[in-house]
PDB file of C-alpha atoms in Angstrom:
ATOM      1  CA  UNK Z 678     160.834 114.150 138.208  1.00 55.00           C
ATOM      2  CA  UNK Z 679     164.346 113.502 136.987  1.00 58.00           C
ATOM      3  CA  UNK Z 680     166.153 115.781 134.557  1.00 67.00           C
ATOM      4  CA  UNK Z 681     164.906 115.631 131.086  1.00 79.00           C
ATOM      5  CA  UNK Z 682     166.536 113.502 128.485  1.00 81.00           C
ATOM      6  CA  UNK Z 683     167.488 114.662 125.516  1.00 86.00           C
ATOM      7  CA  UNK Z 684     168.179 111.576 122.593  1.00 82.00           C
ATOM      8  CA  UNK Z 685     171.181 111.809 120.383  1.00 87.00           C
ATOM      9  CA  UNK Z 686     169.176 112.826 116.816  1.00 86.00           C
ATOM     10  CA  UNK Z 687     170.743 113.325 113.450  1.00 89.00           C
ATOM     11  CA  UNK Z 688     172.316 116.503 112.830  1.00 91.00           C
ATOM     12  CA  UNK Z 689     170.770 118.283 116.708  1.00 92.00           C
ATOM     13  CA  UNK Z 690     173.433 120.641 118.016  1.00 94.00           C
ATOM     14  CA  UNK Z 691     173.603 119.057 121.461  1.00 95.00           C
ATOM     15  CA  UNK Z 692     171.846 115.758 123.333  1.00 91.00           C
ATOM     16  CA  UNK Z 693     172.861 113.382 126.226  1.00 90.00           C
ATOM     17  CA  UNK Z 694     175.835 111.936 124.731  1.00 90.00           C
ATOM     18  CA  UNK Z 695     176.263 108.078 124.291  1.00 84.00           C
ATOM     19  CA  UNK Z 696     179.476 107.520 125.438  1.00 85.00           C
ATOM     20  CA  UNK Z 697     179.479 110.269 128.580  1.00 87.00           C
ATOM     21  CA  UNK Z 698     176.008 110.499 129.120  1.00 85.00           C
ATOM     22  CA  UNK Z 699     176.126 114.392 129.745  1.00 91.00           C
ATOM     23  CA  UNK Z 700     174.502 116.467 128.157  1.00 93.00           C
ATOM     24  CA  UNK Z 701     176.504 118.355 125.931  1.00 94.00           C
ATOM     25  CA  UNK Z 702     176.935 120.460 122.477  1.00 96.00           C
ATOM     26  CA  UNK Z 703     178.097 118.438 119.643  1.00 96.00           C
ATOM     27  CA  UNK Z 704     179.997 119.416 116.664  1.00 95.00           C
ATOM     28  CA  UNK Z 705     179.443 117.165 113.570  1.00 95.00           C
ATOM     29  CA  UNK Z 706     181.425 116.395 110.480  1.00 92.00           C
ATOM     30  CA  UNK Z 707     181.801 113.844 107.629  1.00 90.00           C
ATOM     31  CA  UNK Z 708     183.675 111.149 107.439  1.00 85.00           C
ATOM     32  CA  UNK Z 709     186.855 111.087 105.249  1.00 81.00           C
ATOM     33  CA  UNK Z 710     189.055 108.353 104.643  1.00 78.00           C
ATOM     34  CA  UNK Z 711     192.412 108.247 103.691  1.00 72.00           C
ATOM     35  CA  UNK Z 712     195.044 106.005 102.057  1.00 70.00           C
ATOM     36  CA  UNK Z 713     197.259 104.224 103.844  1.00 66.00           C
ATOM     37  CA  UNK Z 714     200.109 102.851 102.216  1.00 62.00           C
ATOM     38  CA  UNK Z 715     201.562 102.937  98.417  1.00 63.00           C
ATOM     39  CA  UNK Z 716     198.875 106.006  97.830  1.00 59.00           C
ATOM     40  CA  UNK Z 717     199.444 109.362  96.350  1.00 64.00           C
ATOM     41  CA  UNK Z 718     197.345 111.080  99.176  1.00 64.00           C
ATOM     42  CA  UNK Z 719     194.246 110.347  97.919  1.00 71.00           C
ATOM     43  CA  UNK Z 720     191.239 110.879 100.031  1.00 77.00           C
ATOM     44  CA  UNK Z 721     187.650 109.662 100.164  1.00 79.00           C
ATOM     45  CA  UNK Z 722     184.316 110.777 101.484  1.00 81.00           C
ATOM     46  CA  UNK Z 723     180.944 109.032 101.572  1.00 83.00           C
ATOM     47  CA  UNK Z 724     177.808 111.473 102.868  1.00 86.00           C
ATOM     48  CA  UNK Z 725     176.099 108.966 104.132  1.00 90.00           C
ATOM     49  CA  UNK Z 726     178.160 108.884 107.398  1.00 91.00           C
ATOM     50  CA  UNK Z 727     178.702 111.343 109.500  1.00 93.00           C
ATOM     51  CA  UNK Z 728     180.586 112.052 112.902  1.00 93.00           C
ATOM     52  CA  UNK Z 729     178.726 113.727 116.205  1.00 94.00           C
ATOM     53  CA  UNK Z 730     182.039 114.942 118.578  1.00 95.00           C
ATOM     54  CA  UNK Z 731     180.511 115.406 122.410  1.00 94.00           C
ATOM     55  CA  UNK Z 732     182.545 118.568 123.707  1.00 95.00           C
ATOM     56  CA  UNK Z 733     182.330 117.161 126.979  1.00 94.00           C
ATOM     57  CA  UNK Z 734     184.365 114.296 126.637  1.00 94.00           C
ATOM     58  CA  UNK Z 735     185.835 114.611 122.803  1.00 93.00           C
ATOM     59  CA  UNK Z 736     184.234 111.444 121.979  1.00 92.00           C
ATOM     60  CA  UNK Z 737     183.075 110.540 118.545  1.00 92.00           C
ATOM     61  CA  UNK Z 738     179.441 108.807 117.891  1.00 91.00           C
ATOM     62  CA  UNK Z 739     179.357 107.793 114.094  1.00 92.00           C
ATOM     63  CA  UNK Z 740     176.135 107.720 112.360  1.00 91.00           C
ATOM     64  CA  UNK Z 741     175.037 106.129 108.946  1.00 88.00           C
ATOM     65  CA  UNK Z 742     172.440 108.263 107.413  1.00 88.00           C
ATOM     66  CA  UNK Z 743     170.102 109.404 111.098  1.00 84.00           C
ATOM     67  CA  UNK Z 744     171.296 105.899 112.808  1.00 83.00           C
ATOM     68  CA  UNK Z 745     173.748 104.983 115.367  1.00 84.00           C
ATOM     69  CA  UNK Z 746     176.492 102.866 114.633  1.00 85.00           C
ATOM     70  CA  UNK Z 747     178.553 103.687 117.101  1.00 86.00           C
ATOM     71  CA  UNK Z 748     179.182 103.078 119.961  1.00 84.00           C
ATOM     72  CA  UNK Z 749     176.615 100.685 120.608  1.00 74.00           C
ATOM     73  CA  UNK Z 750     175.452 101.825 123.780  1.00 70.00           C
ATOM     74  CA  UNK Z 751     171.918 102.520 124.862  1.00 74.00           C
ATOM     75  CA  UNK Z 752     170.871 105.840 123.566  1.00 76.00           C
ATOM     76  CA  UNK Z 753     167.582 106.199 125.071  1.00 84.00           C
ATOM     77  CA  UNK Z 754     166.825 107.659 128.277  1.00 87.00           C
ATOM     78  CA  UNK Z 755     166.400 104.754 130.706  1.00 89.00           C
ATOM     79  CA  UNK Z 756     162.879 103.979 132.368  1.00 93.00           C
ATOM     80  CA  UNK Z 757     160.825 105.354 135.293  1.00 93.00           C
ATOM     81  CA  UNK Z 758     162.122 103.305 138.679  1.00 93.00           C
ATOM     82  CA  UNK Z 759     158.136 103.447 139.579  1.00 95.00           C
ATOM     83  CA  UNK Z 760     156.978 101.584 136.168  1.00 95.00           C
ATOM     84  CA  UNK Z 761     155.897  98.001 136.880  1.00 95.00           C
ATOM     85  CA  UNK Z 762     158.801  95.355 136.258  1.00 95.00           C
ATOM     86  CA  UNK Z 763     156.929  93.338 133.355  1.00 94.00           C
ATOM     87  CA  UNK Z 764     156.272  96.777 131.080  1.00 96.00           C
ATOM     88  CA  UNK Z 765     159.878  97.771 131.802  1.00 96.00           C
ATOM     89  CA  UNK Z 766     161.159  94.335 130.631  1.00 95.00           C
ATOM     90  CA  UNK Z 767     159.489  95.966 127.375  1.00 96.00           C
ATOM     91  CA  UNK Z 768     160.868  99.206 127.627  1.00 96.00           C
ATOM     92  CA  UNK Z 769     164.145  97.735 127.725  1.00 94.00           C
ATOM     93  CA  UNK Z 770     163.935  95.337 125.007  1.00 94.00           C
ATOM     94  CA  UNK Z 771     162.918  98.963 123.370  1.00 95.00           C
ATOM     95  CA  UNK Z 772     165.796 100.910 124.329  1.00 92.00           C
ATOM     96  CA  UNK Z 773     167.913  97.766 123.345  1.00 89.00           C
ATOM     97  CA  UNK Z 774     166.504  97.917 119.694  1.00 90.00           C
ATOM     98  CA  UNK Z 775     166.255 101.494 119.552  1.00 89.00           C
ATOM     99  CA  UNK Z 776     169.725 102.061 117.185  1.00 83.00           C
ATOM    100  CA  UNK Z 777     168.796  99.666 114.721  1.00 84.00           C
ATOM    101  CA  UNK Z 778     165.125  99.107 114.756  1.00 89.00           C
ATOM    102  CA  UNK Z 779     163.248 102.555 115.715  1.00 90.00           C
ATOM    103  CA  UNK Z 780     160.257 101.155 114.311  1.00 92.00           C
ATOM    104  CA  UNK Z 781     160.441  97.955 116.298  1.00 94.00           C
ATOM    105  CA  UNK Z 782     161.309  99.911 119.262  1.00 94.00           C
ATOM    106  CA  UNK Z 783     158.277 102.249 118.518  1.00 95.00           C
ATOM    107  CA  UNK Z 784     156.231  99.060 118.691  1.00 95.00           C
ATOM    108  CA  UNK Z 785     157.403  97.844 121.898  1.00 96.00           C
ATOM    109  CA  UNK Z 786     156.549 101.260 123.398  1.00 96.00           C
ATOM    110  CA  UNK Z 787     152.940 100.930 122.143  1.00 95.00           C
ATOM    111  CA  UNK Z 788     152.669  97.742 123.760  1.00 95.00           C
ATOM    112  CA  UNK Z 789     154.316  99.015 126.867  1.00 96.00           C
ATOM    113  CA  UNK Z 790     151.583 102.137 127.074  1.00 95.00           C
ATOM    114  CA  UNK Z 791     148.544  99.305 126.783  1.00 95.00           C
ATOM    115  CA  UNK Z 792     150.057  97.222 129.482  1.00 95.00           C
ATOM    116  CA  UNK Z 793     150.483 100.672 131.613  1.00 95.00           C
ATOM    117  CA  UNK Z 794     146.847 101.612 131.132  1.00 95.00           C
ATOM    118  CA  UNK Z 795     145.475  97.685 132.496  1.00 96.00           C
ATOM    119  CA  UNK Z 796     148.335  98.674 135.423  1.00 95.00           C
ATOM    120  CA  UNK Z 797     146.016 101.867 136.299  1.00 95.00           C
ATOM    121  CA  UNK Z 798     142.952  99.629 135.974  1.00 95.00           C
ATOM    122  CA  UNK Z 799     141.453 100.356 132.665  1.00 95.00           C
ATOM    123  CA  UNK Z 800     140.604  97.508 130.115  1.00 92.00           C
ATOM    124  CA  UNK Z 801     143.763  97.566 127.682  1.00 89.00           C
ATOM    125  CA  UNK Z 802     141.088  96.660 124.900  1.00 89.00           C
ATOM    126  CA  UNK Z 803     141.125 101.105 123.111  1.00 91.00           C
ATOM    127  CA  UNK Z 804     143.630 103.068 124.827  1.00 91.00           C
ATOM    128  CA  UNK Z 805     141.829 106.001 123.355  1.00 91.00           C
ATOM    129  CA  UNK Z 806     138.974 105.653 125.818  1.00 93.00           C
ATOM    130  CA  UNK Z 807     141.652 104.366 128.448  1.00 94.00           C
ATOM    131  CA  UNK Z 808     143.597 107.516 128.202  1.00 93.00           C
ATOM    132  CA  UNK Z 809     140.170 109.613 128.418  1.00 93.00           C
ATOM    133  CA  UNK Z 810     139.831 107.674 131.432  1.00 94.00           C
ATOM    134  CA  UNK Z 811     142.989 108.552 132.842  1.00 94.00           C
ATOM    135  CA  UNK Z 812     142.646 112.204 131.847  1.00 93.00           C
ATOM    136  CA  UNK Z 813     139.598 112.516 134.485  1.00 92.00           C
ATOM    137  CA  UNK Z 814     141.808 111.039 136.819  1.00 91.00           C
ATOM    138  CA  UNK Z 815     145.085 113.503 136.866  1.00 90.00           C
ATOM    139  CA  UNK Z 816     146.738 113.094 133.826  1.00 92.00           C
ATOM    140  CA  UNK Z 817     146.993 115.815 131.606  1.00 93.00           C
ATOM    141  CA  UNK Z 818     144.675 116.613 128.468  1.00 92.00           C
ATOM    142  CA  UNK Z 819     147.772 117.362 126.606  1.00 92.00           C
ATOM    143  CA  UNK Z 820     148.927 113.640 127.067  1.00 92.00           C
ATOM    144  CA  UNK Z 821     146.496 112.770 125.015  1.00 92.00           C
ATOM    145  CA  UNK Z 822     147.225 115.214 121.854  1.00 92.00           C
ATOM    146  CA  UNK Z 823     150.959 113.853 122.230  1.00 92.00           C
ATOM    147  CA  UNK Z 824     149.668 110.075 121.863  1.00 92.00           C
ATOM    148  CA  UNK Z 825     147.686 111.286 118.798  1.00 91.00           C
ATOM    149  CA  UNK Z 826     151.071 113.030 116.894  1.00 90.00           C
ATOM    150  CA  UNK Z 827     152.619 109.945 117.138  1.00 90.00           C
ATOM    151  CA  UNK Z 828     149.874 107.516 116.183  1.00 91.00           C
ATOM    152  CA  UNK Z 829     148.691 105.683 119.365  1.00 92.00           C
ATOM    153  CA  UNK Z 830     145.479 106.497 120.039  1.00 90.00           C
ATOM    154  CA  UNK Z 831     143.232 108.571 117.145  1.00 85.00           C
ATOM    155  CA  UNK Z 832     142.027 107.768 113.509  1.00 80.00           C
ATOM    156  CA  UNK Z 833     145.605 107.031 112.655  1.00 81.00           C
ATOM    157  CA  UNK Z 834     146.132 104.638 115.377  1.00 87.00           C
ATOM    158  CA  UNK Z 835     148.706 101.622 114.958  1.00 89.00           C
ATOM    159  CA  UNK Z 836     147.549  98.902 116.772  1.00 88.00           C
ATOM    160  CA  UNK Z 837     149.925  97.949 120.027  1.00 89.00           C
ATOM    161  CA  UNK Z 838     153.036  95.852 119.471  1.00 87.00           C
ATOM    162  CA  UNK Z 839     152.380  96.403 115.163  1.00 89.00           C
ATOM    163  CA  UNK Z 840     155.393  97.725 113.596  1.00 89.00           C
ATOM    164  CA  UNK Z 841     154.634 101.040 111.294  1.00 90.00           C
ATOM    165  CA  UNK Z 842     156.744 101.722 108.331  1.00 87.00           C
ATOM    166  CA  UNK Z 843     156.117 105.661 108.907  1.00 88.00           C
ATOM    167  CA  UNK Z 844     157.823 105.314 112.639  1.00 91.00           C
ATOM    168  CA  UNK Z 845     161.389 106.547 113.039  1.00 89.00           C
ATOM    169  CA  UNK Z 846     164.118 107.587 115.554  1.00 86.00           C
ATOM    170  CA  UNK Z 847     162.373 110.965 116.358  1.00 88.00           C
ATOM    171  CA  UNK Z 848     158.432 108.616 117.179  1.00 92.00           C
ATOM    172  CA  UNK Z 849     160.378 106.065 119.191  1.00 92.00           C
ATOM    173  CA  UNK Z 850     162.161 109.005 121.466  1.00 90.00           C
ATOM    174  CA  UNK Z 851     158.916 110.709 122.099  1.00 92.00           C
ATOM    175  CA  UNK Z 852     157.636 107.161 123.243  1.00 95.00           C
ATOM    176  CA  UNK Z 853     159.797 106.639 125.400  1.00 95.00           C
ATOM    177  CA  UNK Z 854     159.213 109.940 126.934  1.00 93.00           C
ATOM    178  CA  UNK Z 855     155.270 109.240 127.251  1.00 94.00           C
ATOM    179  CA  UNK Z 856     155.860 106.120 128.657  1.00 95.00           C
ATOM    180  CA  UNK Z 857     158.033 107.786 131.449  1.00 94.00           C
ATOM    181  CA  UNK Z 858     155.665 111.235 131.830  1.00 93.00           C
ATOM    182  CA  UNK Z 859     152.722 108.731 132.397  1.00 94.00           C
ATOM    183  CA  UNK Z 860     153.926 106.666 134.825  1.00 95.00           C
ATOM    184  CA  UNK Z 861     155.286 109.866 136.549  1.00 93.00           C
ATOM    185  CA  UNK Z 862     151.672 111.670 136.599  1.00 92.00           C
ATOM    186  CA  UNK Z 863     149.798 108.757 137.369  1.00 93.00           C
ATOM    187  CA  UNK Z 864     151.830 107.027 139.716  1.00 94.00           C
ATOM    188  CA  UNK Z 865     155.067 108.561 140.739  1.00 93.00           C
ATOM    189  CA  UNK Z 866     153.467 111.826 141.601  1.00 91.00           C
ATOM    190  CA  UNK Z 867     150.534 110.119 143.741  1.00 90.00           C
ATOM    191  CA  UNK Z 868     152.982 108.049 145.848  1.00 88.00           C
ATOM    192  CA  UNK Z 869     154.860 111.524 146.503  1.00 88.00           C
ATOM    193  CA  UNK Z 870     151.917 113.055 147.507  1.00 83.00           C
ATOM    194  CA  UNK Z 871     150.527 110.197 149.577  1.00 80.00           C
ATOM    195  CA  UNK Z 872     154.165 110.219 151.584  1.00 83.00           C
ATOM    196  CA  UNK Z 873     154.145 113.914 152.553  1.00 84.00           C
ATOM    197  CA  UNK Z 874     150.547 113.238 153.560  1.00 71.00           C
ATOM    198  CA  UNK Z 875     151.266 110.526 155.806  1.00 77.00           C
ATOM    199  CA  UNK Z 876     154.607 112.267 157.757  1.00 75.00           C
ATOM    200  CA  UNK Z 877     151.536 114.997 159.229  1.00 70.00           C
ATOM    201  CA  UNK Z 878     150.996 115.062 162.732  1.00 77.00           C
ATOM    202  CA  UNK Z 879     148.271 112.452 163.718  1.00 77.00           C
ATOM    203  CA  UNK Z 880     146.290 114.940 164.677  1.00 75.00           C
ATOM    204  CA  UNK Z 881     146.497 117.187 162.301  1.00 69.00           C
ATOM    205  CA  UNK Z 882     145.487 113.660 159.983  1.00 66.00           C
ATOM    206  CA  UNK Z 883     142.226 113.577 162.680  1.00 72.00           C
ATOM    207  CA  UNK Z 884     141.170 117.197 162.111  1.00 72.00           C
ATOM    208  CA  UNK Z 885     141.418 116.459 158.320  1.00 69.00           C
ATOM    209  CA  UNK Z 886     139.379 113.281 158.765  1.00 72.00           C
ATOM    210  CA  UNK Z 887     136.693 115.509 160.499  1.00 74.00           C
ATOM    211  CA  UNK Z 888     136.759 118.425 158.041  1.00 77.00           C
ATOM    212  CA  UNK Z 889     136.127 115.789 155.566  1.00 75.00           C
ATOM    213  CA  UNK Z 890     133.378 114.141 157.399  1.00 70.00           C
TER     214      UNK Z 890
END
């Protein structure tokens, strides 16, 4: 599985930076102005944005209040190569969104987990009994605690592709993790193991066949 991601988030002492991608500690300030011209040095500073300086490559990311303003790259870590090309079209509408809509990108992730649970052949119609489903098939109990704290699947479940006022930058990253650890588990990991199966002898393949049998 490839390196984890971590999301630039509000005030975190080091992420994946958006202009260098490397992950990297940042140092933050706020934003002062100054005046320019026919001024008597007087100098201004609003709270309510703030500046994120990557020590990797000096570069400044400028927030208003937790959001990105700049520069308007794509923050979020990019999708699995092994999830199916019409949920990744959503993904990456997601990550598109992600710096000025977390909820709507938190949305798109929901409908991108529904979609990836008809890909592994359950029903789409309550991804709480789809994920159960794909717990007894590999993927991890604790999948499904993670899917609760952010409010897909439980009593507090928001139904796929429904924005929810009560989303924000920190629920859409963790999507966007799920969506990737998923597709990883259930079919990243199986290909893997299916390849090194295959490169055996042929008949060390027959003596399995038999033991089997």
């Amino acid at each position: 599985m490839k390196d984890k991601y971590i999301s630039p988030s509000f005030q975190a002492s080091a992420f994946h930076c958006s202009s260098c991608h490397v992950f990297a500690k940042q140092d933050w300030f706020y934003m002062k102005g100054a005046q320019l011209a026919n001024g008597y040095g007087l100098q201004f500073q609003d709270d309510r944005f703030s500046i994120s300086r990557c020590e990797h490559c000096g570069f400044p990311t400028i927030w208003h209040n937790d959001l990105i303003i700049f520069p308007l790259n794509l923050t979020a870590e990019s999708p699995s190569d092994d999830l199916p090309e019409e949920i990744k079209k959503d993904y990456e509408e997601a990550r598109l969104i992600f710096n000025f809509s977390p909820r709507g990108s938190a949305a798109l992730l929901r409908l991108s987990i529904q979609k990836l649970c008809i890909h592994l052949g359950q029903s789409g119609k309550n991804i709480s009994e789809d994920i159960k489903a794909l717990v007894k098939q590999g993927l991890p109990p604790k999948v499904q605690e993670a899917l609760d704290i952010v409010r897909v699947i439980g009593n507090e479940a928001v139904h796929p592709g429904v924005m929810d006022l009560n989303d924000d930058r920190n629920t859409a990253s963790q999507l966007f993790k799920l969506v990737n650890f998923i597709t990883y588990k259930m079919i990243t990991e199986p290909a893997e193991i299916d390849e090194i199966y295959n490169q055996l002898p042929q008949e060390k393949l027959e003596a399995i066949k038999r033991r089997d049998n």
